[in-house]
CSV table of C-alpha atoms and ligand atoms in Angstrom, one decimal:
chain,number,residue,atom,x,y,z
A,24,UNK,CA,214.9,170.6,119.1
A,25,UNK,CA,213.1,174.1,119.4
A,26,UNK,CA,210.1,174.5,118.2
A,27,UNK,CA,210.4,175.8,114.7
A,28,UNK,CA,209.3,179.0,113.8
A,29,UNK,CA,205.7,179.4,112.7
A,30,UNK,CA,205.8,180.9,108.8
A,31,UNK,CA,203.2,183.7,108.3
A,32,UNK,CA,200.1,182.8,107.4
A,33,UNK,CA,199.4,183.9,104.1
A,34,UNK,CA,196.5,185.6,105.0
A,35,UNK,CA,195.8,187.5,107.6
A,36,UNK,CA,193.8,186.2,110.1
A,37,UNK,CA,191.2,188.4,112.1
A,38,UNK,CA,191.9,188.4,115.4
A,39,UNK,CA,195.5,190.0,114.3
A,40,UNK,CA,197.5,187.2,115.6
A,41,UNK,CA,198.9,186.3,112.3
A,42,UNK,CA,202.4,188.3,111.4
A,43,UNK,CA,203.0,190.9,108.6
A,44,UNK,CA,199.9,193.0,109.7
A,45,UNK,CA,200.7,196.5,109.7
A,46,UNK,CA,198.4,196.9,112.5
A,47,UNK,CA,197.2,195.0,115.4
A,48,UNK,CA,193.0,195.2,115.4
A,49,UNK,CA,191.5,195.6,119.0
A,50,UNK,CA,191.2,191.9,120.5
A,51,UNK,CA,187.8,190.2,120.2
A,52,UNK,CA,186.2,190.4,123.1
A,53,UNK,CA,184.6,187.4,125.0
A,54,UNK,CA,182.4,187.3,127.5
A,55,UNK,CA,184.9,187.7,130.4
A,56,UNK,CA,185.4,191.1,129.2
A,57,UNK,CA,181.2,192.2,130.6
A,58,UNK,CA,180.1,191.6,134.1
A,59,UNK,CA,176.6,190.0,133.4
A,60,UNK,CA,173.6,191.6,135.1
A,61,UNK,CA,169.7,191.3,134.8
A,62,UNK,CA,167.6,189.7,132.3
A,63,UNK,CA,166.1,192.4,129.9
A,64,UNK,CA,164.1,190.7,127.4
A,65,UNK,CA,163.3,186.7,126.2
A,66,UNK,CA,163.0,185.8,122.5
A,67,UNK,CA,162.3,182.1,121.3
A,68,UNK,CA,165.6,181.5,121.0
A,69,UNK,CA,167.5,183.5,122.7
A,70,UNK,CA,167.7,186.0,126.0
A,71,UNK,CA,169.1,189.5,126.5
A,72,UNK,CA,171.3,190.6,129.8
A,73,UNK,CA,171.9,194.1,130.5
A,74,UNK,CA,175.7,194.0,131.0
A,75,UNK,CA,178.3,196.2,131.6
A,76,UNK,CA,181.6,196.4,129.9
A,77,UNK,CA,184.5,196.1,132.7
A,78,UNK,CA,187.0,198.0,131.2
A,79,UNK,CA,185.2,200.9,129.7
A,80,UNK,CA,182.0,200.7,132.8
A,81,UNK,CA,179.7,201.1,129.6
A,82,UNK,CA,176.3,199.6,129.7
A,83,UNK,CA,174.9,196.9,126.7
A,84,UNK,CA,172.4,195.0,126.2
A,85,UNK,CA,173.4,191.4,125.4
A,86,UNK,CA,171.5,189.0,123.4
A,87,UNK,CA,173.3,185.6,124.2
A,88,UNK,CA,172.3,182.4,122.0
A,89,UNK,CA,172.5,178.6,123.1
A,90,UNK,CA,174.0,177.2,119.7
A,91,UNK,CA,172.5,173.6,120.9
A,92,UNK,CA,169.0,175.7,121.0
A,93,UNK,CA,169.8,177.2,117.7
A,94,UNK,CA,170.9,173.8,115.7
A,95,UNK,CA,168.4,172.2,117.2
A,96,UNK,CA,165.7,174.8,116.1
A,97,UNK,CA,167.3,176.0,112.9
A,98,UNK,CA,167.2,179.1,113.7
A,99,UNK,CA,170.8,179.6,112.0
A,100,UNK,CA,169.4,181.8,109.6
A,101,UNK,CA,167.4,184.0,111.7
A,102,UNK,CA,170.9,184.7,113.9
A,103,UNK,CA,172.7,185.9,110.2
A,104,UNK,CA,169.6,187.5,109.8
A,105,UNK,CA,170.0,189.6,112.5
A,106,UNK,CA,173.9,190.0,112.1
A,107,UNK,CA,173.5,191.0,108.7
A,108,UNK,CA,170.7,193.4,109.3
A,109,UNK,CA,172.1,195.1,112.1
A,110,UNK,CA,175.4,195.2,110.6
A,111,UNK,CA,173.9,197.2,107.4
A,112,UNK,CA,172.3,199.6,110.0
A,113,UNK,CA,175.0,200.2,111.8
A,114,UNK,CA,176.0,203.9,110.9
A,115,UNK,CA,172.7,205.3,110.5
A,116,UNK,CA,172.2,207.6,113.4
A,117,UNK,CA,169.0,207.4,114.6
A,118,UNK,CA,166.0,204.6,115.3
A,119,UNK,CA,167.7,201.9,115.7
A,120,UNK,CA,170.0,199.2,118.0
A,121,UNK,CA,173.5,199.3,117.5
A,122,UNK,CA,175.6,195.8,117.4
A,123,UNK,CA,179.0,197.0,118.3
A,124,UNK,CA,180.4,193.1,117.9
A,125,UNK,CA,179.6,189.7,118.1
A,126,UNK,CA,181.7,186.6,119.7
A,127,UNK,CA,181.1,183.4,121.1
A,128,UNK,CA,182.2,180.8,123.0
A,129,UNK,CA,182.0,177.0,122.6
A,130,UNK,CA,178.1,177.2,124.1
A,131,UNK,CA,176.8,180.2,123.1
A,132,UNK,CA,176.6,183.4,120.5
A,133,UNK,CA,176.7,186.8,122.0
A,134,UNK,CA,175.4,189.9,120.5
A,135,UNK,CA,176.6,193.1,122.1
A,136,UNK,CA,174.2,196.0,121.4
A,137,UNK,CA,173.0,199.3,122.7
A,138,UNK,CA,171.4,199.3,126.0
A,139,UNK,CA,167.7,200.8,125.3
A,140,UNK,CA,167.6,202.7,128.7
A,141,UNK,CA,164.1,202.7,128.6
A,142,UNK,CA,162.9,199.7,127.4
A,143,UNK,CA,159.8,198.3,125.5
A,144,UNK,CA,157.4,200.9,124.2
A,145,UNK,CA,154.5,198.4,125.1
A,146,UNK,CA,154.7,199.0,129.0
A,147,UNK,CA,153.7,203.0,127.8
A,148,UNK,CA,151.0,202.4,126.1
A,149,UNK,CA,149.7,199.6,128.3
A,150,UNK,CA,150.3,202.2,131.5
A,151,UNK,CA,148.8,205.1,130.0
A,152,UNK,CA,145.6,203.0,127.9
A,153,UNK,CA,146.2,205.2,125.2
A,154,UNK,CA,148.5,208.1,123.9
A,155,UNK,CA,147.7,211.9,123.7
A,156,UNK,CA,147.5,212.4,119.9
A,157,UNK,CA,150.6,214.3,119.7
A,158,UNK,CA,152.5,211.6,121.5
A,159,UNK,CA,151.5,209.2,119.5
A,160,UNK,CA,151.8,211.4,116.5
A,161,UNK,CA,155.7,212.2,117.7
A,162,UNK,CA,156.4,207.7,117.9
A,163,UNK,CA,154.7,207.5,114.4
A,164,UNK,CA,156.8,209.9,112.5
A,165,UNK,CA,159.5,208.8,114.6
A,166,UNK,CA,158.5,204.8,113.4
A,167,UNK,CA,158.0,206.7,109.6
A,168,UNK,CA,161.5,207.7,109.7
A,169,UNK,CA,162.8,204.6,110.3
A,170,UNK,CA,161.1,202.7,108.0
A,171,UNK,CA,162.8,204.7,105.6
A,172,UNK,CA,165.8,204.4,106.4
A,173,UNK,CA,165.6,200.5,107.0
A,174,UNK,CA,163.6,200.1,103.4
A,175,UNK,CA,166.2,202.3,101.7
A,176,UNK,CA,168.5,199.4,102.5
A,177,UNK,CA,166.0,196.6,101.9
A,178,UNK,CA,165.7,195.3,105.0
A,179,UNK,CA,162.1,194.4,105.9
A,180,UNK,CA,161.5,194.0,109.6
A,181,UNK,CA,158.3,191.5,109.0
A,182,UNK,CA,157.4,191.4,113.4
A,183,UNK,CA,157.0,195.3,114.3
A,184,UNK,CA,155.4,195.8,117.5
A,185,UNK,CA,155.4,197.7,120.7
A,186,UNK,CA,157.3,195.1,121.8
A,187,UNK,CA,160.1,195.7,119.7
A,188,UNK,CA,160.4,199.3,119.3
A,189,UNK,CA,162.9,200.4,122.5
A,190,UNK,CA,163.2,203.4,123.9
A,191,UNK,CA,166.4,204.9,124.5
A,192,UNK,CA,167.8,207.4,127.5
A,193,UNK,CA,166.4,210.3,125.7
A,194,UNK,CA,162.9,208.7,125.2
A,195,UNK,CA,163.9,208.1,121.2
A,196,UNK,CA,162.9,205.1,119.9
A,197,UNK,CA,164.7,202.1,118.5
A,198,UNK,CA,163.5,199.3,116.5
A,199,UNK,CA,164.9,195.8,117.6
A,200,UNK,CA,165.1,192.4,116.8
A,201,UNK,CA,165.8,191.8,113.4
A,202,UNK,CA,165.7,187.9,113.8
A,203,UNK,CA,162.4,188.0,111.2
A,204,UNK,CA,164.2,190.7,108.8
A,205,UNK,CA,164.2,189.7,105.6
A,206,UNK,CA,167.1,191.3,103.5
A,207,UNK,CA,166.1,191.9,99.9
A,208,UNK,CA,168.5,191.1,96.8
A,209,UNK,CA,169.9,194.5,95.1
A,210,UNK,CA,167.9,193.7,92.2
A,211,UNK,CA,164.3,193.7,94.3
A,212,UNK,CA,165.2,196.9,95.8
A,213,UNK,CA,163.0,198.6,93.2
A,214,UNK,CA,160.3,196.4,91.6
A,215,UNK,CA,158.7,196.1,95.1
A,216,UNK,CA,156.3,193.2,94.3
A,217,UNK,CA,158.6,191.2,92.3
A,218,UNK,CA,160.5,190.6,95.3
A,219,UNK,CA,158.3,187.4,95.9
A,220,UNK,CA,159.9,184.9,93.2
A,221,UNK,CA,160.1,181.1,93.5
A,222,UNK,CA,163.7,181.3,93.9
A,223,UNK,CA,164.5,178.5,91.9
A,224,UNK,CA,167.8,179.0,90.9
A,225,UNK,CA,169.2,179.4,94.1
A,226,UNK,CA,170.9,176.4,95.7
A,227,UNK,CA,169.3,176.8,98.7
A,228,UNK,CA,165.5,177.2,97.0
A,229,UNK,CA,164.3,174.2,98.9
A,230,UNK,CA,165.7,175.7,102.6
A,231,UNK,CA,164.3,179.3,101.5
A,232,UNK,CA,160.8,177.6,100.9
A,233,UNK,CA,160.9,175.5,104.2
A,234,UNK,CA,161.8,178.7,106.0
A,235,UNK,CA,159.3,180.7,104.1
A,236,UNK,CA,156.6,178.2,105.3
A,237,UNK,CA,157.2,178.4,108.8
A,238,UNK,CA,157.7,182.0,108.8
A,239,UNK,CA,154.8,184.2,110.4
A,240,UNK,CA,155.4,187.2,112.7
A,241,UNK,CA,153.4,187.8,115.5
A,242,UNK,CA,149.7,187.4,114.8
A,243,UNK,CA,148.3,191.2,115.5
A,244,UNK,CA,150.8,192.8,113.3
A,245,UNK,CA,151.0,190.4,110.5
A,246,UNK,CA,149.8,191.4,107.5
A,247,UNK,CA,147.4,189.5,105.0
A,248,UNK,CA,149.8,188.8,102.1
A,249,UNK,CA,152.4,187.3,104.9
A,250,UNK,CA,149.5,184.8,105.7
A,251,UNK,CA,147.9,184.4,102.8
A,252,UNK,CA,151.4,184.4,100.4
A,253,UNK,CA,154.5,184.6,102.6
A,254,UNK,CA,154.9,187.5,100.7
A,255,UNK,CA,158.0,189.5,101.3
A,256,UNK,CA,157.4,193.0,101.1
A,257,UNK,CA,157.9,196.5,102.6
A,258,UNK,CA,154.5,196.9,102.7
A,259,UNK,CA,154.0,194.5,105.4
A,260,UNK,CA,156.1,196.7,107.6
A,261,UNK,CA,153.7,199.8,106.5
A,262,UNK,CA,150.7,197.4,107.9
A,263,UNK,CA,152.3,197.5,111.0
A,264,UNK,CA,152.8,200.8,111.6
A,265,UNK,CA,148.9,201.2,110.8
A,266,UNK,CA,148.2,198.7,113.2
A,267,UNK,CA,150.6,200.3,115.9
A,268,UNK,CA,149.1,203.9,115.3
A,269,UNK,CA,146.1,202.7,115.7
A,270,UNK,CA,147.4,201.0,119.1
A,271,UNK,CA,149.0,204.1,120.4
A,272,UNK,CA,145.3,206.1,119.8
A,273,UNK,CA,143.6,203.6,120.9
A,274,UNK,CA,145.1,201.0,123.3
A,275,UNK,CA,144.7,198.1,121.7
A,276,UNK,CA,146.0,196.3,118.2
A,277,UNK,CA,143.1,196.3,115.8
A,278,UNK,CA,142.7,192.8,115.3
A,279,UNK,CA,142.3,190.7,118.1
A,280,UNK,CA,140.9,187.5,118.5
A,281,UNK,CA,140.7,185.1,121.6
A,282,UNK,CA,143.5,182.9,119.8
A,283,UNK,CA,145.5,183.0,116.4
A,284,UNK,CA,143.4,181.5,114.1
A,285,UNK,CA,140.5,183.8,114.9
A,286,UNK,CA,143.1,186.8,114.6
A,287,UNK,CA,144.4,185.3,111.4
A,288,UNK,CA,141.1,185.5,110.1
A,289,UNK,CA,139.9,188.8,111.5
A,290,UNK,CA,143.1,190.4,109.5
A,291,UNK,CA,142.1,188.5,106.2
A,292,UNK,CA,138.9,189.4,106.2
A,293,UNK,CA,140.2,193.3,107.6
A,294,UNK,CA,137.1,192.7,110.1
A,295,UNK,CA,138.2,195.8,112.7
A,296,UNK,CA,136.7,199.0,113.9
A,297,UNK,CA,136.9,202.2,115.7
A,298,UNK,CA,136.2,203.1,118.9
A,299,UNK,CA,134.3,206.3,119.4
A,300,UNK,CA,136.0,209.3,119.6
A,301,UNK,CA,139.8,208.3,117.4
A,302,UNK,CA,140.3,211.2,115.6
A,303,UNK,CA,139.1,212.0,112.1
A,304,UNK,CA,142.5,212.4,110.5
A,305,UNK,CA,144.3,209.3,112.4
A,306,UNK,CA,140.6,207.3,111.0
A,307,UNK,CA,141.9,208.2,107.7
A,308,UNK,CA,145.7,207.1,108.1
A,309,UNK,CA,145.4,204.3,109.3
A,310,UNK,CA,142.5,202.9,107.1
A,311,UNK,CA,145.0,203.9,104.1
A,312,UNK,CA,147.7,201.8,105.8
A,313,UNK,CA,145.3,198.8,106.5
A,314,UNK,CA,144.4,197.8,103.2
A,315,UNK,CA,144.6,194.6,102.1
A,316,UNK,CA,146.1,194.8,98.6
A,317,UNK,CA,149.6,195.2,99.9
A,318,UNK,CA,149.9,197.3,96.2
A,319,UNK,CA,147.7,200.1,97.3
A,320,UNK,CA,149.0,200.7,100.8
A,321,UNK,CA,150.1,204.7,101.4
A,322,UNK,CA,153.3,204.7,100.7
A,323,UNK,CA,154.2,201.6,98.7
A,324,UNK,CA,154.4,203.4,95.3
A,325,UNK,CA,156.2,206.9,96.8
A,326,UNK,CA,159.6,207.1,95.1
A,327,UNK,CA,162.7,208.1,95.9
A,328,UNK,CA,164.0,207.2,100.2
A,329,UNK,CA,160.9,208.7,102.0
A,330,UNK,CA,157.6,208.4,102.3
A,331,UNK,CA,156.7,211.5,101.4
A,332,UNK,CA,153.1,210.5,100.9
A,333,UNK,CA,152.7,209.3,104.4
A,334,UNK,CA,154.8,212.6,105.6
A,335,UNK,CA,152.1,214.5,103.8
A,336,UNK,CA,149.1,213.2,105.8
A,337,UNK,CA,147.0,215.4,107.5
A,338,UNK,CA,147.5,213.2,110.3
A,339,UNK,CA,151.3,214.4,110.5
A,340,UNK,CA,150.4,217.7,110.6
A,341,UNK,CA,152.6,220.3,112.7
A,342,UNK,CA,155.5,217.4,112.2
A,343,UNK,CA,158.8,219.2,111.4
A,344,UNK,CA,160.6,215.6,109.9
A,345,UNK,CA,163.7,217.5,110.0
A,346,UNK,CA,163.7,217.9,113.5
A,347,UNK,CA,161.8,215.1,114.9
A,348,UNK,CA,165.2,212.9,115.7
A,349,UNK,CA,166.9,216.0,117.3
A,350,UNK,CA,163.9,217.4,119.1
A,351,UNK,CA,162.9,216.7,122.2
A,352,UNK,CA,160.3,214.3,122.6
A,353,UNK,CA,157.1,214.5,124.4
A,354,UNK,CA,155.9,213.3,127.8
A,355,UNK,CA,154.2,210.3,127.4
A,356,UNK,CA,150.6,210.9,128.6
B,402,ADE,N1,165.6,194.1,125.4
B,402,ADE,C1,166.0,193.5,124.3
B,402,ADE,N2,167.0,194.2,123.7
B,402,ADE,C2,167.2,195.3,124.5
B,402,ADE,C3,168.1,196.4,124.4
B,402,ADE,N3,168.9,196.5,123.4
B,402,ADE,N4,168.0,197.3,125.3
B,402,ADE,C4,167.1,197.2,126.3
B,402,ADE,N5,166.3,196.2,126.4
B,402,ADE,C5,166.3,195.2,125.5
């Protein structure tokens, strides 16, 4: 006999194949749908193509996942993580990379984001040794402005650094790599330091405190309640953006040690100085991000979606924040 019929699934499925639909969404796409060109970055678990979309000739950047690699590392939950993060960030217009979809194959995860023409902002500051002040002024209200956007949505980034802050055609920046976000609970948005809790009425408490303990961003920019607490907070976010404007003055991360330990213990002990000649008012910023009560950091108490008391710092001085996303920005030099 013929085959029968298939009934309608009661609900519809998302790829659109399922009947009763009043419209057909676009097709997922798979990876036969991108002609696959250079490597453009490496992560721990993953690695990023620059690819180009064949029917459309638009450029992305593809992050593409083993899944062995992935079960095999339980790094599950830093993939949501991403997902998640990027997903939430999606329609806000400036400072960050876009995921435009996701799909995978019986191998691998892709992640199809914006192409970051530019590329790290590391290679910049490494090339030049150190930024003219209002270069690195421009980055930093730029990074400012993101932060607030991403902590108005209570996503912590927890691994900021040059190396994940892109640069788009325009010379704009874009943060990346959300694989160590952490996404707060509605009900931390507020009552920053609360946001630390032991979790013990969550199923998954014992996971969350086996990923907690392994957690720790890259060793420059992590700040002293991540190491000493695995304390989730927006704050460590602001400690990197004090170690980063103090990088882009300077050329260097302020604490640096000839391995991890001995950097660990250079940023618990906030053993870092100066080199002669950083300006008076940068000084002053950046010693009032670098503090090591996470409670007293600039910013941490502002209310309301900006940080108004980081805007106000002599150090941005001349900064329209208006206009900073629109503007043209300046030559790096
Ligand atoms: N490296 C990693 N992600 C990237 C992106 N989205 N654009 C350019 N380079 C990248």
């Amino acid at each position: 006999a013929a085959a029968a019929a298939q009934p309608a699934p009661a609900v519809p499925v998302a790829d659109g194949v399922g009947g009763g639909m009043p419209k057909t969404p676009p097709a997922k796409r798979t990876a036969k749908d991108f002609i696959f060109g250079k490597v453009i970055g490496d992560g721990c678990y993953s690695t990023v193509y620059l690819a180009k979309d064949i029917h459309t000739q638009k450029e992305y950047a593809i992050k593409v996942c083993e899944k062995r690699q992935i079960i095999k590392e339980k790094k599950g939950e830093y993939v949501k993580r991403e997902k998640d993060a990027l997903n939430m960030l999606f329609n806000v217009p400036h400072g960050f990379v876009k995921l435009f979809c996701t799909f995978q194959d019986r191998e691998r995860l892709y992640f199809v984001l914006s192409y970051a023409k530019n590329g790290e902002l590391l290679p910049y500051i490494n090339k030049v040794g150190s930024f003219e002040l209002n270069v690195a002024k421009f980055y930093a209200a730029e990074l400012v402005l993101a932060l607030e956007k991403m902590h108005a949505r209570g996503i912590i980034h927890r691994d900021l650094k040059p190396e994940n802050i892109l640069l788009d055609e325009k010379m704009h920046l874009q943060i990346a790599d959300f694989g160590s976000s952490k996404i707060l609970r509605p009900q931390d948005l507020s009552g920053e330091h609360r946001a630390e809790r032991g979790d013990d009425d969550s199923p998954s408490s014992e996971r969350e405190r086996e990923r907690k303990m392994s957690f720790v961003g890259t060793a420059e920019y992590v700040s002293p309640e991540l190491l000493r607490h695995r304390e989730d907070t927006r704050a460590s976010d602001l400690w990197a953006l004090g170690c980063i404007i103090y990088q882009m003055i300077s050329g260097l991360p302020p604490f640096r040690g000839p391995n991890e330990f001995l950097t660990f213990q250079k940023i618990l002990k906030l053993d870092y100085d100066f080199p002669e000649g950083f300006p008076a008012d940068a000084k002053d910023l950046v010693e009032k991000l670098l503090v090591l009560d996470h409670t007293k950091r600039l910013g941490v108490n502002d209310k309301g979606d900006t940080y108004s008391s980081i805007r106000n710092h002599p150090f941005f001085e001349g900064i329209d924040w208006n206009k900073v996303s629109e503007q043209n920005p300046p030559k790096i030099s």
